[in-house]
Short mmCIF file of C-alpha atoms in Angstrom, two decimals:
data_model
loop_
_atom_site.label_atom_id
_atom_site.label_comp_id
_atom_site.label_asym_id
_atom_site.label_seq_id
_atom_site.Cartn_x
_atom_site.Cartn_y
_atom_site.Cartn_z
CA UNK A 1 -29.64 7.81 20.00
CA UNK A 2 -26.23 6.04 19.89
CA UNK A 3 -26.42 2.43 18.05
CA UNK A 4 -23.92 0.03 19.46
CA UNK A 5 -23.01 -3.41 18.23
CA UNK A 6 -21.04 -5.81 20.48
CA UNK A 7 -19.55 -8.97 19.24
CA UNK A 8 -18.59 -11.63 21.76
CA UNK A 9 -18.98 -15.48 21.61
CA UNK A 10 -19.40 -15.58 25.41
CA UNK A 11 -23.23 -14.52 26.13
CA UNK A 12 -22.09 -13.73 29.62
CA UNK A 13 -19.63 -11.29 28.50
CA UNK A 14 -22.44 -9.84 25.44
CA UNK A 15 -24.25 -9.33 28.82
CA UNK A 16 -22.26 -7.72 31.19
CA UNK A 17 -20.71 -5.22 28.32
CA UNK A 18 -24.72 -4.42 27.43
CA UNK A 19 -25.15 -3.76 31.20
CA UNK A 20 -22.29 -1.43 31.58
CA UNK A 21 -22.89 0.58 28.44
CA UNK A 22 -26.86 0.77 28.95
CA UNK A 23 -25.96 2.29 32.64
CA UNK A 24 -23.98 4.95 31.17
CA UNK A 25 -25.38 5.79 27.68
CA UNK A 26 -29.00 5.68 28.90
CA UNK A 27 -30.54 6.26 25.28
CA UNK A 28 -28.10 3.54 24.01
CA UNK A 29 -29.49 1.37 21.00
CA UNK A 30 -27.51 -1.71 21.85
CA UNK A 31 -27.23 -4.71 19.73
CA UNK A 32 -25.19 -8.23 20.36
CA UNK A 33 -23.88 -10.83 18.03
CA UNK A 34 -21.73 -13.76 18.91
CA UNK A 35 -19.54 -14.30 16.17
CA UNK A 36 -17.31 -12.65 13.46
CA UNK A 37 -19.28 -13.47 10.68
CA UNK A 38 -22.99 -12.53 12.64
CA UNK A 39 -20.61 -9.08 13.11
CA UNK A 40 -20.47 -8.50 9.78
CA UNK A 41 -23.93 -9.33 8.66
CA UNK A 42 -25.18 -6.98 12.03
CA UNK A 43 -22.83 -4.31 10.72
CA UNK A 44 -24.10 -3.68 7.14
CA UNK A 45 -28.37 -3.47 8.58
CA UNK A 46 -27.70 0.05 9.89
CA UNK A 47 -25.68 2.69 10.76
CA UNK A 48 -23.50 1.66 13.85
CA UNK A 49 -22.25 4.08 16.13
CA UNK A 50 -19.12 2.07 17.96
CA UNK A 51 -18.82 -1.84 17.06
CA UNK A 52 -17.37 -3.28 20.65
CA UNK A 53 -15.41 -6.74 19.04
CA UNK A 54 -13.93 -9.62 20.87
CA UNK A 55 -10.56 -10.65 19.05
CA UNK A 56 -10.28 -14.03 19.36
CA UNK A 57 -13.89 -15.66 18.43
CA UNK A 58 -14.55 -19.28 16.80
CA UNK A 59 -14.62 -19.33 12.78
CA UNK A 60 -13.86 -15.98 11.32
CA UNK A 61 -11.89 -14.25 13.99
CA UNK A 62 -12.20 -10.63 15.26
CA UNK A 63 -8.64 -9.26 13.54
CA UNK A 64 -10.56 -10.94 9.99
CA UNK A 65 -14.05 -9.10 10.75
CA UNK A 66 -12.09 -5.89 11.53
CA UNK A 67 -10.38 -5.95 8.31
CA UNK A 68 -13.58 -6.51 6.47
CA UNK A 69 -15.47 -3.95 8.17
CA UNK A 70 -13.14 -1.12 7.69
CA UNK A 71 -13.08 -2.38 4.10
CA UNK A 72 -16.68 -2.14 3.85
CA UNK A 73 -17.53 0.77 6.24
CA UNK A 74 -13.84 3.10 6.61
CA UNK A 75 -14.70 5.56 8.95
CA UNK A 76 -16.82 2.76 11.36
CA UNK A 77 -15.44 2.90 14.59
CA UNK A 78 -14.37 -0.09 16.23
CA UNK A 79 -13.05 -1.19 19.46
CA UNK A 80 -11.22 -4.27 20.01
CA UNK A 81 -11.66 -5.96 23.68
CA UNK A 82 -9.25 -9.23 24.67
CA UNK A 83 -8.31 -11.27 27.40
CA UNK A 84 -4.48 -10.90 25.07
CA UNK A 85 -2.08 -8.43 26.22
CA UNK A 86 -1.81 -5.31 24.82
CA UNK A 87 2.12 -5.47 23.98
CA UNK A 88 0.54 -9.03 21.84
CA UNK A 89 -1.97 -7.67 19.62
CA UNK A 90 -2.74 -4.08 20.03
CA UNK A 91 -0.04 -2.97 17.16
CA UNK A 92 -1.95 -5.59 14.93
CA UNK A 93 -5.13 -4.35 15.79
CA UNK A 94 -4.57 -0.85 15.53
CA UNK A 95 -2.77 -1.48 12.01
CA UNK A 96 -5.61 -3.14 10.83
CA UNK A 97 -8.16 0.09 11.56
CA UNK A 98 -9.08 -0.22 14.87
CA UNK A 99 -9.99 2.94 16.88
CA UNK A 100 -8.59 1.36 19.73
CA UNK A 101 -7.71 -2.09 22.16
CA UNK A 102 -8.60 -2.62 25.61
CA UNK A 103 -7.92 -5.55 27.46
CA UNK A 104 -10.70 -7.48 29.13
CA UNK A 105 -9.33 -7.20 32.36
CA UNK A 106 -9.53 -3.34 32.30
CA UNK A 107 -12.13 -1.90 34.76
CA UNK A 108 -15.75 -0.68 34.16
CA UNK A 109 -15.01 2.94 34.29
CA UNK A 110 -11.71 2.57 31.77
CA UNK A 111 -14.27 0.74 29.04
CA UNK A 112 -16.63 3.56 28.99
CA UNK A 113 -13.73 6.08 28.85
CA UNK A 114 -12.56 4.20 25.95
CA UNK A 115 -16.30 4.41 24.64
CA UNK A 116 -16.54 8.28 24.70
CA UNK A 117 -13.21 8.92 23.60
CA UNK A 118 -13.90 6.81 20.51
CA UNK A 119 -17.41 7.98 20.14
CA UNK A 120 -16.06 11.69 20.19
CA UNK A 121 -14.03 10.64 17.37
CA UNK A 122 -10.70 9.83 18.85
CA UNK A 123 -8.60 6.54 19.18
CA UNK A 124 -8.38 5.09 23.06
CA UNK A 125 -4.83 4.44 23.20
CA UNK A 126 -3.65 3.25 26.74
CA UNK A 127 -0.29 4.40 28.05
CA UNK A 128 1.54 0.55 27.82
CA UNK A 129 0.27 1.14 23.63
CA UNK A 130 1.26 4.45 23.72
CA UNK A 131 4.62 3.38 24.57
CA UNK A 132 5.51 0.51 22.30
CA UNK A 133 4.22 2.29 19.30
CA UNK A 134 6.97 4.85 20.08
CA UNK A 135 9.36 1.55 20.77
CA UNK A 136 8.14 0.46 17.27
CA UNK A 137 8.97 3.80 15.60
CA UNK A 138 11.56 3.17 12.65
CA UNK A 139 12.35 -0.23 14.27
CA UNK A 140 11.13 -2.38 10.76
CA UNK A 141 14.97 -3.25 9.95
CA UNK A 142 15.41 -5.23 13.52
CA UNK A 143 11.70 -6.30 13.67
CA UNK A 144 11.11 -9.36 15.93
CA UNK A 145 10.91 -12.64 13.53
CA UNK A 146 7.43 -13.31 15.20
CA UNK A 147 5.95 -9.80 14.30
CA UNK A 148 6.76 -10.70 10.42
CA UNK A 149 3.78 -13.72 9.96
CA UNK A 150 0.81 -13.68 9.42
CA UNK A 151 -1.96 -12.83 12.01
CA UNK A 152 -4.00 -16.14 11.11
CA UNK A 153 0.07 -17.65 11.53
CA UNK A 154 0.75 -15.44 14.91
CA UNK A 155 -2.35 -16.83 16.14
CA UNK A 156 -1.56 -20.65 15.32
CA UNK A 157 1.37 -20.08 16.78
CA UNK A 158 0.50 -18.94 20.35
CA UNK A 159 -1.95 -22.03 20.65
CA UNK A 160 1.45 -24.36 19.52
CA UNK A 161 2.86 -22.90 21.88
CA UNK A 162 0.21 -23.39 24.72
CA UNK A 163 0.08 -27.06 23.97
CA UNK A 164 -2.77 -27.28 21.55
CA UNK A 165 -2.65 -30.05 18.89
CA UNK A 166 -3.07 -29.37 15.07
CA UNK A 167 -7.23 -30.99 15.74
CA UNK A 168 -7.09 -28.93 19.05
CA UNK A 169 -6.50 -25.96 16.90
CA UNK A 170 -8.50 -26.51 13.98
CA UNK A 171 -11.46 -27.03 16.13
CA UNK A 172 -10.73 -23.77 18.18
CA UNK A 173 -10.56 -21.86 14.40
CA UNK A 174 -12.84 -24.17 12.81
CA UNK A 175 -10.72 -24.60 10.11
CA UNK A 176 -9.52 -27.67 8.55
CA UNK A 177 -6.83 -30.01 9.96
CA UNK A 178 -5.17 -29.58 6.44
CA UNK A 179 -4.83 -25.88 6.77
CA UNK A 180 -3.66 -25.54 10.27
CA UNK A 181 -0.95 -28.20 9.07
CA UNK A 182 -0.22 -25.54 6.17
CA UNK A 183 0.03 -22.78 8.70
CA UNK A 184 2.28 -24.40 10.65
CA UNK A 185 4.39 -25.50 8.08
CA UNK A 186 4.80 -21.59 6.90
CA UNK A 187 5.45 -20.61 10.50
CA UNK A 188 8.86 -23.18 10.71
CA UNK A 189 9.88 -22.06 7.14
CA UNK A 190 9.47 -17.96 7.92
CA UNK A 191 10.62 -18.42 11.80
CA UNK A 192 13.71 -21.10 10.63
CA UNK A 193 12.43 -23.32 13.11
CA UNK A 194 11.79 -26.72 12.96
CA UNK A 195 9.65 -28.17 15.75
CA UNK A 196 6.82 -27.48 18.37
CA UNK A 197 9.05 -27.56 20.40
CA UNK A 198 11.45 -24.75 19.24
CA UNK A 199 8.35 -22.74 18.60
CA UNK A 200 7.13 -23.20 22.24
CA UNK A 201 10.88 -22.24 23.30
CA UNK A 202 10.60 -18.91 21.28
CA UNK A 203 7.25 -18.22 22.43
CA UNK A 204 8.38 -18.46 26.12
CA UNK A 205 11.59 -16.55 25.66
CA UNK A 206 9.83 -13.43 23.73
CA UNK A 207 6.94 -13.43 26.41
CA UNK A 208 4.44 -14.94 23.77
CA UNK A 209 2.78 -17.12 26.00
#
């Protein structure tokens, strides 16, 4: 029997991914949780097959349970879904110990491709990945200013950049006013910027947003 955990704070989504997965791995043990900190907590009562993670979820996000996870459990397999681009975050991701990102626009049949691969101990790395890892090969000297925060400060960012306040944000990370103000501060220093509005004009010009 295969034991798989999904993580999604969108009960629709939990739903449809459990649907998908149960019609193609029959004997499936499959398990749902709909935040990052639920994730871990799920992830250290058994032994888990394939943990199926949203990236962007409300309090401790899916890049942060990652990281803890592979920390905790190293050779736990985990698969990162996102409505993000995969020339945004997949790098990130896969640094961090993912076995692999797939957007959430992908189709049905790509998912559970992903699935197998991963389960038959191999990383799912799509061809647009494939490529900008080899872009990314011995590229650290002209690294793009954005790619050298944080990814708590790369993900402030992008919602400065799409408008949201510093209380829209905090709410979205549920974290406090104070330390969105802090991240955003960092951001200006690092990026030698020194408004929203600069930020939003570098977001837009490197394709952030």
């Amino acid at each position: 029997m295969i034991n798989i955990l999904i993580a999604d704070d969108h009960s629709i989504v939990r739903k449809g991914l459990k649907q998908i997965l149960a019609e193609e791995f029959s004997d499936a043990n499959i398990a749902e949780v709909g935040n990052g900190s639920e994730l871990v907590r799920k992830a250290r009562e058994k032994k888990w097959d394939i943990v199926i993670s949203d990236l962007s979820m409300p309090g401790r996000s899916g890049l942060e349970a990652l990281k803890q996870l592979k920390e905790e459990f190293a050779k736990l397999p985990v698969l990162i879904l996102s409505m993000h681009p995969e020339d945004q975050y997949a790098i990130r991701v896969l640094k961090a110990g993912a076995s692999g990102y797939l957007s959430k626009d992908s189709a049905s049949e790509e998912l559970v491709n992903a699935v197998r691969m991963i389960l038959g101990g191999r990383k799912y790395i799509s061809p647009t990945v494939a490529e900008k890892l080899a872009e990314n090969l011995g590229q650290d000297s002209t690294k793009a200013i954005h790619e050298t925060l944080s990814d708590r400060e790369y993900e402030v960012l992008k919602l400065i950049a799409k408008g949201k306040t510093v209380s829209d944000i905090s709410e979205i990370l549920s974290l406090s006013l104070t330390t969105i103000s802090t991240y955003r501060t960092r951001i200006l220093t690092k990026m030698n910027l020194h408004n929203n509005a600069e930020l939003t004009y570098y977001a837009i010009e490197n394709k952030l947003v």
